[in-house]
């Protein structure tokens, strides 16, 4: 099966760079599976796990929003933050989840609630990815 280079990049670092067979992302318009030689595109991503298939392995990466850019030579995911399962601190994500839920149930301003909802999504995304590699 053909491969292509997938890079997952944040402002801080290159989180992932491997030759892969397929990447599955949650785009704004729904789930998107990208194979080699896909037509070029740029689309925003939801806060969700990214699934990668390569050889006999599957990788899961917590990607917290951003964009996917399919180029002729490679596929690049640009995100504010992204983590490999082994880099995810479960206790930290659990605390972030609790904090966000308290903020949401406590009401407050519309902007605060929106911010807390995004933080909740990030925390749940991290916990989800950690769960997937354990399963
Ligand atoms: P927190 O409230 O715990 O800081 P957050 O969702 O606000 O979480 P981000 O702003 O998305 O955090 O990320 C800031 C930095 O911290 C990024 O480098 C991100 O990869 C890292 N990070 C955030 N949460 C975790 C976690 N649970 N495990 C490992 N790294 C994390």
mmCIF file with all atom_site columns, C-alpha atoms and ligand atoms in Angstrom:
data_model
loop_
_atom_site.group_PDB
_atom_site.id
_atom_site.type_symbol
_atom_site.label_atom_id
_atom_site.label_alt_id
_atom_site.label_comp_id
_atom_site.label_asym_id
_atom_site.label_entity_id
_atom_site.label_seq_id
_atom_site.pdbx_PDB_ins_code
_atom_site.Cartn_x
_atom_site.Cartn_y
_atom_site.Cartn_z
_atom_site.occupancy
_atom_site.B_iso_or_equiv
_atom_site.pdbx_formal_charge
_atom_site.auth_seq_id
_atom_site.auth_comp_id
_atom_site.auth_asym_id
_atom_site.auth_atom_id
_atom_site.pdbx_PDB_model_num
ATOM   1   C CA  . UNK A 1 1   ? 0.000   0.000  0.000  1.00 0.00 ? 1   UNK A CA  1
ATOM   2   C CA  . UNK A 1 2   ? 1.362   3.463  -0.885 1.00 0.00 ? 2   UNK A CA  1
ATOM   3   C CA  . UNK A 1 3   ? 2.647   5.664  1.870  1.00 0.00 ? 3   UNK A CA  1
ATOM   4   C CA  . UNK A 1 4   ? 2.955   9.400  2.389  1.00 0.00 ? 4   UNK A CA  1
ATOM   5   C CA  . UNK A 1 5   ? 4.623   11.617 4.997  1.00 0.00 ? 5   UNK A CA  1
ATOM   6   C CA  . UNK A 1 6   ? 2.342   12.810 7.813  1.00 0.00 ? 6   UNK A CA  1
ATOM   7   C CA  . UNK A 1 7   ? 3.553   15.650 10.035 1.00 0.00 ? 7   UNK A CA  1
ATOM   8   C CA  . UNK A 1 8   ? 1.719   16.890 13.113 1.00 0.00 ? 8   UNK A CA  1
ATOM   9   C CA  . UNK A 1 9   ? 3.126   20.230 14.186 1.00 0.00 ? 9   UNK A CA  1
ATOM   10  C CA  . UNK A 1 10  ? 2.395   22.669 17.034 1.00 0.00 ? 10  UNK A CA  1
ATOM   11  C CA  . UNK A 1 11  ? 3.963   26.098 17.684 1.00 0.00 ? 11  UNK A CA  1
ATOM   12  C CA  . UNK A 1 12  ? 6.225   24.297 20.164 1.00 0.00 ? 12  UNK A CA  1
ATOM   13  C CA  . UNK A 1 13  ? 7.390   21.186 18.328 1.00 0.00 ? 13  UNK A CA  1
ATOM   14  C CA  . UNK A 1 14  ? 7.008   18.475 15.727 1.00 0.00 ? 14  UNK A CA  1
ATOM   15  C CA  . UNK A 1 15  ? 4.812   15.950 17.514 1.00 0.00 ? 15  UNK A CA  1
ATOM   16  C CA  . UNK A 1 16  ? 4.715   13.307 14.774 1.00 0.00 ? 16  UNK A CA  1
ATOM   17  C CA  . UNK A 1 17  ? 6.507   12.710 11.471 1.00 0.00 ? 17  UNK A CA  1
ATOM   18  C CA  . UNK A 1 18  ? 6.157   9.287  9.875  1.00 0.00 ? 18  UNK A CA  1
ATOM   19  C CA  . UNK A 1 19  ? 5.453   7.567  6.588  1.00 0.00 ? 19  UNK A CA  1
ATOM   20  C CA  . UNK A 1 20  ? 1.894   6.302  6.862  1.00 0.00 ? 20  UNK A CA  1
ATOM   21  C CA  . UNK A 1 21  ? -0.777  4.541  4.786  1.00 0.00 ? 21  UNK A CA  1
ATOM   22  C CA  . UNK A 1 22  ? -3.825  6.469  5.958  1.00 0.00 ? 22  UNK A CA  1
ATOM   23  C CA  . UNK A 1 23  ? -4.861  9.244  8.315  1.00 0.00 ? 23  UNK A CA  1
ATOM   24  C CA  . UNK A 1 24  ? -8.385  9.691  9.645  1.00 0.00 ? 24  UNK A CA  1
ATOM   25  C CA  . UNK A 1 25  ? -9.353  13.095 11.062 1.00 0.00 ? 25  UNK A CA  1
ATOM   26  C CA  . UNK A 1 26  ? -12.522 14.799 12.241 1.00 0.00 ? 26  UNK A CA  1
ATOM   27  C CA  . UNK A 1 27  ? -12.976 17.749 9.937  1.00 0.00 ? 27  UNK A CA  1
ATOM   28  C CA  . UNK A 1 28  ? -15.512 20.526 10.435 1.00 0.00 ? 28  UNK A CA  1
ATOM   29  C CA  . UNK A 1 29  ? -17.732 18.776 7.860  1.00 0.00 ? 29  UNK A CA  1
ATOM   30  C CA  . UNK A 1 30  ? -17.272 15.258 9.238  1.00 0.00 ? 30  UNK A CA  1
ATOM   31  C CA  . UNK A 1 31  ? -14.795 12.416 9.303  1.00 0.00 ? 31  UNK A CA  1
ATOM   32  C CA  . UNK A 1 32  ? -12.163 12.420 6.578  1.00 0.00 ? 32  UNK A CA  1
ATOM   33  C CA  . UNK A 1 33  ? -9.913  9.506  5.556  1.00 0.00 ? 33  UNK A CA  1
ATOM   34  C CA  . UNK A 1 34  ? -6.824  10.504 3.585  1.00 0.00 ? 34  UNK A CA  1
ATOM   35  C CA  . UNK A 1 35  ? -4.827  8.053  1.494  1.00 0.00 ? 35  UNK A CA  1
ATOM   36  C CA  . UNK A 1 36  ? -1.728  8.654  -0.662 1.00 0.00 ? 36  UNK A CA  1
ATOM   37  C CA  . UNK A 1 37  ? -2.308  10.871 -3.725 1.00 0.00 ? 37  UNK A CA  1
ATOM   38  C CA  . UNK A 1 38  ? -5.348  12.599 -2.251 1.00 0.00 ? 38  UNK A CA  1
ATOM   39  C CA  . UNK A 1 39  ? -6.168  15.896 -3.971 1.00 0.00 ? 39  UNK A CA  1
ATOM   40  C CA  . UNK A 1 40  ? -4.713  18.956 -2.194 1.00 0.00 ? 40  UNK A CA  1
ATOM   41  C CA  . UNK A 1 41  ? -7.001  20.538 0.412  1.00 0.00 ? 41  UNK A CA  1
ATOM   42  C CA  . UNK A 1 42  ? -7.031  22.614 3.587  1.00 0.00 ? 42  UNK A CA  1
ATOM   43  C CA  . UNK A 1 43  ? -9.776  22.209 6.155  1.00 0.00 ? 43  UNK A CA  1
ATOM   44  C CA  . UNK A 1 44  ? -10.273 22.985 9.855  1.00 0.00 ? 44  UNK A CA  1
ATOM   45  C CA  . UNK A 1 45  ? -10.276 20.189 12.392 1.00 0.00 ? 45  UNK A CA  1
ATOM   46  C CA  . UNK A 1 46  ? -12.378 19.534 15.460 1.00 0.00 ? 46  UNK A CA  1
ATOM   47  C CA  . UNK A 1 47  ? -10.828 18.693 18.810 1.00 0.00 ? 47  UNK A CA  1
ATOM   48  C CA  . UNK A 1 48  ? -10.630 14.920 18.391 1.00 0.00 ? 48  UNK A CA  1
ATOM   49  C CA  . UNK A 1 49  ? -8.269  11.953 18.204 1.00 0.00 ? 49  UNK A CA  1
ATOM   50  C CA  . UNK A 1 50  ? -6.415  11.508 14.906 1.00 0.00 ? 50  UNK A CA  1
ATOM   51  C CA  . UNK A 1 51  ? -6.061  7.881  13.805 1.00 0.00 ? 51  UNK A CA  1
ATOM   52  C CA  . UNK A 1 52  ? -3.088  6.791  11.715 1.00 0.00 ? 52  UNK A CA  1
ATOM   53  C CA  . UNK A 1 53  ? -2.651  3.468  9.934  1.00 0.00 ? 53  UNK A CA  1
ATOM   54  C CA  . UNK A 1 54  ? 0.842   2.388  8.939  1.00 0.00 ? 54  UNK A CA  1
ATOM   55  C CA  . UNK A 1 55  ? 2.196   -1.074 8.120  1.00 0.00 ? 55  UNK A CA  1
ATOM   56  C CA  . UNK A 1 56  ? 0.798   -3.273 10.865 1.00 0.00 ? 56  UNK A CA  1
ATOM   57  C CA  . UNK A 1 57  ? 0.403   -0.489 13.407 1.00 0.00 ? 57  UNK A CA  1
ATOM   58  C CA  . UNK A 1 58  ? -2.208  2.087  14.379 1.00 0.00 ? 58  UNK A CA  1
ATOM   59  C CA  . UNK A 1 59  ? -1.318  5.354  16.114 1.00 0.00 ? 59  UNK A CA  1
ATOM   60  C CA  . UNK A 1 60  ? -3.637  7.704  17.969 1.00 0.00 ? 60  UNK A CA  1
ATOM   61  C CA  . UNK A 1 61  ? -2.766  11.335 18.588 1.00 0.00 ? 61  UNK A CA  1
ATOM   62  C CA  . UNK A 1 62  ? -4.768  13.880 20.589 1.00 0.00 ? 62  UNK A CA  1
ATOM   63  C CA  . UNK A 1 63  ? -5.066  16.857 18.222 1.00 0.00 ? 63  UNK A CA  1
ATOM   64  C CA  . UNK A 1 64  ? -6.727  19.885 19.738 1.00 0.00 ? 64  UNK A CA  1
ATOM   65  C CA  . UNK A 1 65  ? -8.278  21.620 16.746 1.00 0.00 ? 65  UNK A CA  1
ATOM   66  C CA  . UNK A 1 66  ? -6.237  23.321 14.049 1.00 0.00 ? 66  UNK A CA  1
ATOM   67  C CA  . UNK A 1 67  ? -6.035  22.537 10.344 1.00 0.00 ? 67  UNK A CA  1
ATOM   68  C CA  . UNK A 1 68  ? -5.110  19.698 8.035  1.00 0.00 ? 68  UNK A CA  1
ATOM   69  C CA  . UNK A 1 69  ? -3.309  20.566 4.820  1.00 0.00 ? 69  UNK A CA  1
ATOM   70  C CA  . UNK A 1 70  ? -3.048  17.876 2.144  1.00 0.00 ? 70  UNK A CA  1
ATOM   71  C CA  . UNK A 1 71  ? -0.163  18.764 -0.160 1.00 0.00 ? 71  UNK A CA  1
ATOM   72  C CA  . UNK A 1 72  ? 1.236   16.944 -3.151 1.00 0.00 ? 72  UNK A CA  1
ATOM   73  C CA  . UNK A 1 73  ? 4.342   15.829 -1.232 1.00 0.00 ? 73  UNK A CA  1
ATOM   74  C CA  . UNK A 1 74  ? 2.947   15.388 2.311  1.00 0.00 ? 74  UNK A CA  1
ATOM   75  C CA  . UNK A 1 75  ? 0.090   15.922 4.755  1.00 0.00 ? 75  UNK A CA  1
ATOM   76  C CA  . UNK A 1 76  ? 0.527   18.462 7.540  1.00 0.00 ? 76  UNK A CA  1
ATOM   77  C CA  . UNK A 1 77  ? -1.665  18.885 10.612 1.00 0.00 ? 77  UNK A CA  1
ATOM   78  C CA  . UNK A 1 78  ? -1.146  22.220 12.366 1.00 0.00 ? 78  UNK A CA  1
ATOM   79  C CA  . UNK A 1 79  ? -2.579  22.499 15.867 1.00 0.00 ? 79  UNK A CA  1
ATOM   80  C CA  . UNK A 1 80  ? -2.282  24.752 18.913 1.00 0.00 ? 80  UNK A CA  1
ATOM   81  C CA  . UNK A 1 81  ? -1.516  21.612 20.920 1.00 0.00 ? 81  UNK A CA  1
ATOM   82  C CA  . UNK A 1 82  ? -1.229  17.891 20.194 1.00 0.00 ? 82  UNK A CA  1
ATOM   83  C CA  . UNK A 1 83  ? 0.026   14.963 22.229 1.00 0.00 ? 83  UNK A CA  1
ATOM   84  C CA  . UNK A 1 84  ? 1.090   11.362 21.693 1.00 0.00 ? 84  UNK A CA  1
ATOM   85  C CA  . UNK A 1 85  ? -0.547  8.941  24.153 1.00 0.00 ? 85  UNK A CA  1
ATOM   86  C CA  . UNK A 1 86  ? 2.696   8.413  26.070 1.00 0.00 ? 86  UNK A CA  1
ATOM   87  C CA  . UNK A 1 87  ? 3.015   12.178 26.631 1.00 0.00 ? 87  UNK A CA  1
ATOM   88  C CA  . UNK A 1 88  ? -0.478  12.590 28.059 1.00 0.00 ? 88  UNK A CA  1
ATOM   89  C CA  . UNK A 1 89  ? -0.672  13.176 31.792 1.00 0.00 ? 89  UNK A CA  1
ATOM   90  C CA  . UNK A 1 90  ? -3.981  11.580 32.806 1.00 0.00 ? 90  UNK A CA  1
ATOM   91  C CA  . UNK A 1 91  ? -4.161  13.260 36.215 1.00 0.00 ? 91  UNK A CA  1
ATOM   92  C CA  . UNK A 1 92  ? -3.667  16.663 34.626 1.00 0.00 ? 92  UNK A CA  1
ATOM   93  C CA  . UNK A 1 93  ? -6.372  15.977 32.032 1.00 0.00 ? 93  UNK A CA  1
ATOM   94  C CA  . UNK A 1 94  ? -8.727  14.728 34.752 1.00 0.00 ? 94  UNK A CA  1
ATOM   95  C CA  . UNK A 1 95  ? -8.178  17.896 36.794 1.00 0.00 ? 95  UNK A CA  1
ATOM   96  C CA  . UNK A 1 96  ? -8.703  20.033 33.676 1.00 0.00 ? 96  UNK A CA  1
ATOM   97  C CA  . UNK A 1 97  ? -11.944 18.156 32.990 1.00 0.00 ? 97  UNK A CA  1
ATOM   98  C CA  . UNK A 1 98  ? -13.240 18.751 36.539 1.00 0.00 ? 98  UNK A CA  1
ATOM   99  C CA  . UNK A 1 99  ? -12.248 22.434 36.435 1.00 0.00 ? 99  UNK A CA  1
ATOM   100 C CA  . UNK A 1 100 ? -14.005 22.929 33.108 1.00 0.00 ? 100 UNK A CA  1
ATOM   101 C CA  . UNK A 1 101 ? -17.171 21.140 34.251 1.00 0.00 ? 101 UNK A CA  1
ATOM   102 C CA  . UNK A 1 102 ? -17.342 23.298 37.375 1.00 0.00 ? 102 UNK A CA  1
ATOM   103 C CA  . UNK A 1 103 ? -16.954 26.450 35.293 1.00 0.00 ? 103 UNK A CA  1
ATOM   104 C CA  . UNK A 1 104 ? -19.668 25.341 32.886 1.00 0.00 ? 104 UNK A CA  1
ATOM   105 C CA  . UNK A 1 105 ? -22.158 24.420 35.616 1.00 0.00 ? 105 UNK A CA  1
ATOM   106 C CA  . UNK A 1 106 ? -21.299 27.607 37.534 1.00 0.00 ? 106 UNK A CA  1
ATOM   107 C CA  . UNK A 1 107 ? -22.464 29.684 34.581 1.00 0.00 ? 107 UNK A CA  1
ATOM   108 C CA  . UNK A 1 108 ? -20.532 32.938 34.381 1.00 0.00 ? 108 UNK A CA  1
ATOM   109 C CA  . UNK A 1 109 ? -20.096 34.968 31.229 1.00 0.00 ? 109 UNK A CA  1
ATOM   110 C CA  . UNK A 1 110 ? -20.699 33.569 27.767 1.00 0.00 ? 110 UNK A CA  1
ATOM   111 C CA  . UNK A 1 111 ? -17.009 33.826 26.877 1.00 0.00 ? 111 UNK A CA  1
ATOM   112 C CA  . UNK A 1 112 ? -15.990 31.997 30.070 1.00 0.00 ? 112 UNK A CA  1
ATOM   113 C CA  . UNK A 1 113 ? -18.424 29.169 29.328 1.00 0.00 ? 113 UNK A CA  1
ATOM   114 C CA  . UNK A 1 114 ? -17.196 28.897 25.702 1.00 0.00 ? 114 UNK A CA  1
ATOM   115 C CA  . UNK A 1 115 ? -13.611 28.788 26.945 1.00 0.00 ? 115 UNK A CA  1
ATOM   116 C CA  . UNK A 1 116 ? -14.489 26.144 29.540 1.00 0.00 ? 116 UNK A CA  1
ATOM   117 C CA  . UNK A 1 117 ? -16.275 24.060 26.886 1.00 0.00 ? 117 UNK A CA  1
ATOM   118 C CA  . UNK A 1 118 ? -13.165 24.117 24.692 1.00 0.00 ? 118 UNK A CA  1
ATOM   119 C CA  . UNK A 1 119 ? -10.999 23.158 27.703 1.00 0.00 ? 119 UNK A CA  1
ATOM   120 C CA  . UNK A 1 120 ? -13.423 20.313 28.464 1.00 0.00 ? 120 UNK A CA  1
ATOM   121 C CA  . UNK A 1 121 ? -13.137 19.059 24.872 1.00 0.00 ? 121 UNK A CA  1
ATOM   122 C CA  . UNK A 1 122 ? -9.345  19.096 25.074 1.00 0.00 ? 122 UNK A CA  1
ATOM   123 C CA  . UNK A 1 123 ? -9.351  17.197 28.379 1.00 0.00 ? 123 UNK A CA  1
ATOM   124 C CA  . UNK A 1 124 ? -11.837 14.588 27.079 1.00 0.00 ? 124 UNK A CA  1
ATOM   125 C CA  . UNK A 1 125 ? -9.821  14.235 23.874 1.00 0.00 ? 125 UNK A CA  1
ATOM   126 C CA  . UNK A 1 126 ? -6.663  13.476 25.874 1.00 0.00 ? 126 UNK A CA  1
ATOM   127 C CA  . UNK A 1 127 ? -8.481  10.958 28.067 1.00 0.00 ? 127 UNK A CA  1
ATOM   128 C CA  . UNK A 1 128 ? -10.030 9.366  24.958 1.00 0.00 ? 128 UNK A CA  1
ATOM   129 C CA  . UNK A 1 129 ? -6.636  8.885  23.266 1.00 0.00 ? 129 UNK A CA  1
ATOM   130 C CA  . UNK A 1 130 ? -5.151  7.404  26.426 1.00 0.00 ? 130 UNK A CA  1
ATOM   131 C CA  . UNK A 1 131 ? -8.125  5.020  26.643 1.00 0.00 ? 131 UNK A CA  1
ATOM   132 C CA  . UNK A 1 132 ? -7.705  3.912  22.993 1.00 0.00 ? 132 UNK A CA  1
ATOM   133 C CA  . UNK A 1 133 ? -4.139  2.740  23.441 1.00 0.00 ? 133 UNK A CA  1
ATOM   134 C CA  . UNK A 1 134 ? -5.096  0.862  26.624 1.00 0.00 ? 134 UNK A CA  1
ATOM   135 C CA  . UNK A 1 135 ? -8.004  -0.910 24.924 1.00 0.00 ? 135 UNK A CA  1
HETATM 136 P P1  . LIG B 2 .   ? -4.302  22.582 31.258 1.00 0.00 ? 1   LIG B P1  1
HETATM 137 O O1  . LIG B 2 .   ? -5.454  23.349 31.837 1.00 0.00 ? 1   LIG B O1  1
HETATM 138 O O2  . LIG B 2 .   ? -4.016  21.304 32.009 1.00 0.00 ? 1   LIG B O2  1
HETATM 139 O O3  . LIG B 2 .   ? -3.068  23.444 31.011 1.00 0.00 ? 1   LIG B O3  1
HETATM 140 P P2  . LIG B 2 .   ? -5.060  22.945 28.500 1.00 0.00 ? 1   LIG B P2  1
HETATM 141 O O4  . LIG B 2 .   ? -6.040  22.184 27.685 1.00 0.00 ? 1   LIG B O4  1
HETATM 142 O O5  . LIG B 2 .   ? -5.446  24.344 28.831 1.00 0.00 ? 1   LIG B O5  1
HETATM 143 O O6  . LIG B 2 .   ? -4.752  22.071 29.807 1.00 0.00 ? 1   LIG B O6  1
HETATM 144 P P3  . LIG B 2 .   ? -3.316  23.525 26.343 1.00 0.00 ? 1   LIG B P3  1
HETATM 145 O O7  . LIG B 2 .   ? -3.383  25.040 26.380 1.00 0.00 ? 1   LIG B O7  1
HETATM 146 O O8  . LIG B 2 .   ? -4.118  22.828 25.304 1.00 0.00 ? 1   LIG B O8  1
HETATM 147 O O9  . LIG B 2 .   ? -3.659  22.945 27.802 1.00 0.00 ? 1   LIG B O9  1
HETATM 148 O O10 . LIG B 2 .   ? -1.800  23.059 26.198 1.00 0.00 ? 1   LIG B O10 1
HETATM 149 C C1  . LIG B 2 .   ? -0.701  23.737 26.822 1.00 0.00 ? 1   LIG B C1  1
HETATM 150 C C2  . LIG B 2 .   ? 0.499   22.792 26.770 1.00 0.00 ? 1   LIG B C2  1
HETATM 151 O O11 . LIG B 2 .   ? 0.340   21.751 27.745 1.00 0.00 ? 1   LIG B O11 1
HETATM 152 C C3  . LIG B 2 .   ? 0.671   22.070 25.439 1.00 0.00 ? 1   LIG B C3  1
HETATM 153 O O12 . LIG B 2 .   ? 2.044   21.877 25.218 1.00 0.00 ? 1   LIG B O12 1
HETATM 154 C C4  . LIG B 2 .   ? -0.008  20.726 25.668 1.00 0.00 ? 1   LIG B C4  1
HETATM 155 O O13 . LIG B 2 .   ? 0.527   19.711 24.837 1.00 0.00 ? 1   LIG B O13 1
HETATM 156 C C5  . LIG B 2 .   ? 0.309   20.472 27.137 1.00 0.00 ? 1   LIG B C5  1
HETATM 157 N N1  . LIG B 2 .   ? -0.722  19.689 27.845 1.00 0.00 ? 1   LIG B N1  1
HETATM 158 C C6  . LIG B 2 .   ? -1.939  20.097 28.252 1.00 0.00 ? 1   LIG B C6  1
HETATM 159 N N2  . LIG B 2 .   ? -2.587  19.152 28.941 1.00 0.00 ? 1   LIG B N2  1
HETATM 160 C C7  . LIG B 2 .   ? -1.760  18.073 28.945 1.00 0.00 ? 1   LIG B C7  1
HETATM 161 C C8  . LIG B 2 .   ? -1.854  16.743 29.507 1.00 0.00 ? 1   LIG B C8  1
HETATM 162 N N3  . LIG B 2 .   ? -2.946  16.325 30.164 1.00 0.00 ? 1   LIG B N3  1
HETATM 163 N N4  . LIG B 2 .   ? -0.814  15.913 29.323 1.00 0.00 ? 1   LIG B N4  1
HETATM 164 C C9  . LIG B 2 .   ? 0.297   16.318 28.659 1.00 0.00 ? 1   LIG B C9  1
HETATM 165 N N5  . LIG B 2 .   ? 0.448   17.544 28.109 1.00 0.00 ? 1   LIG B N5  1
HETATM 166 C C10 . LIG B 2 .   ? -0.565  18.413 28.258 1.00 0.00 ? 1   LIG B C10 1
#
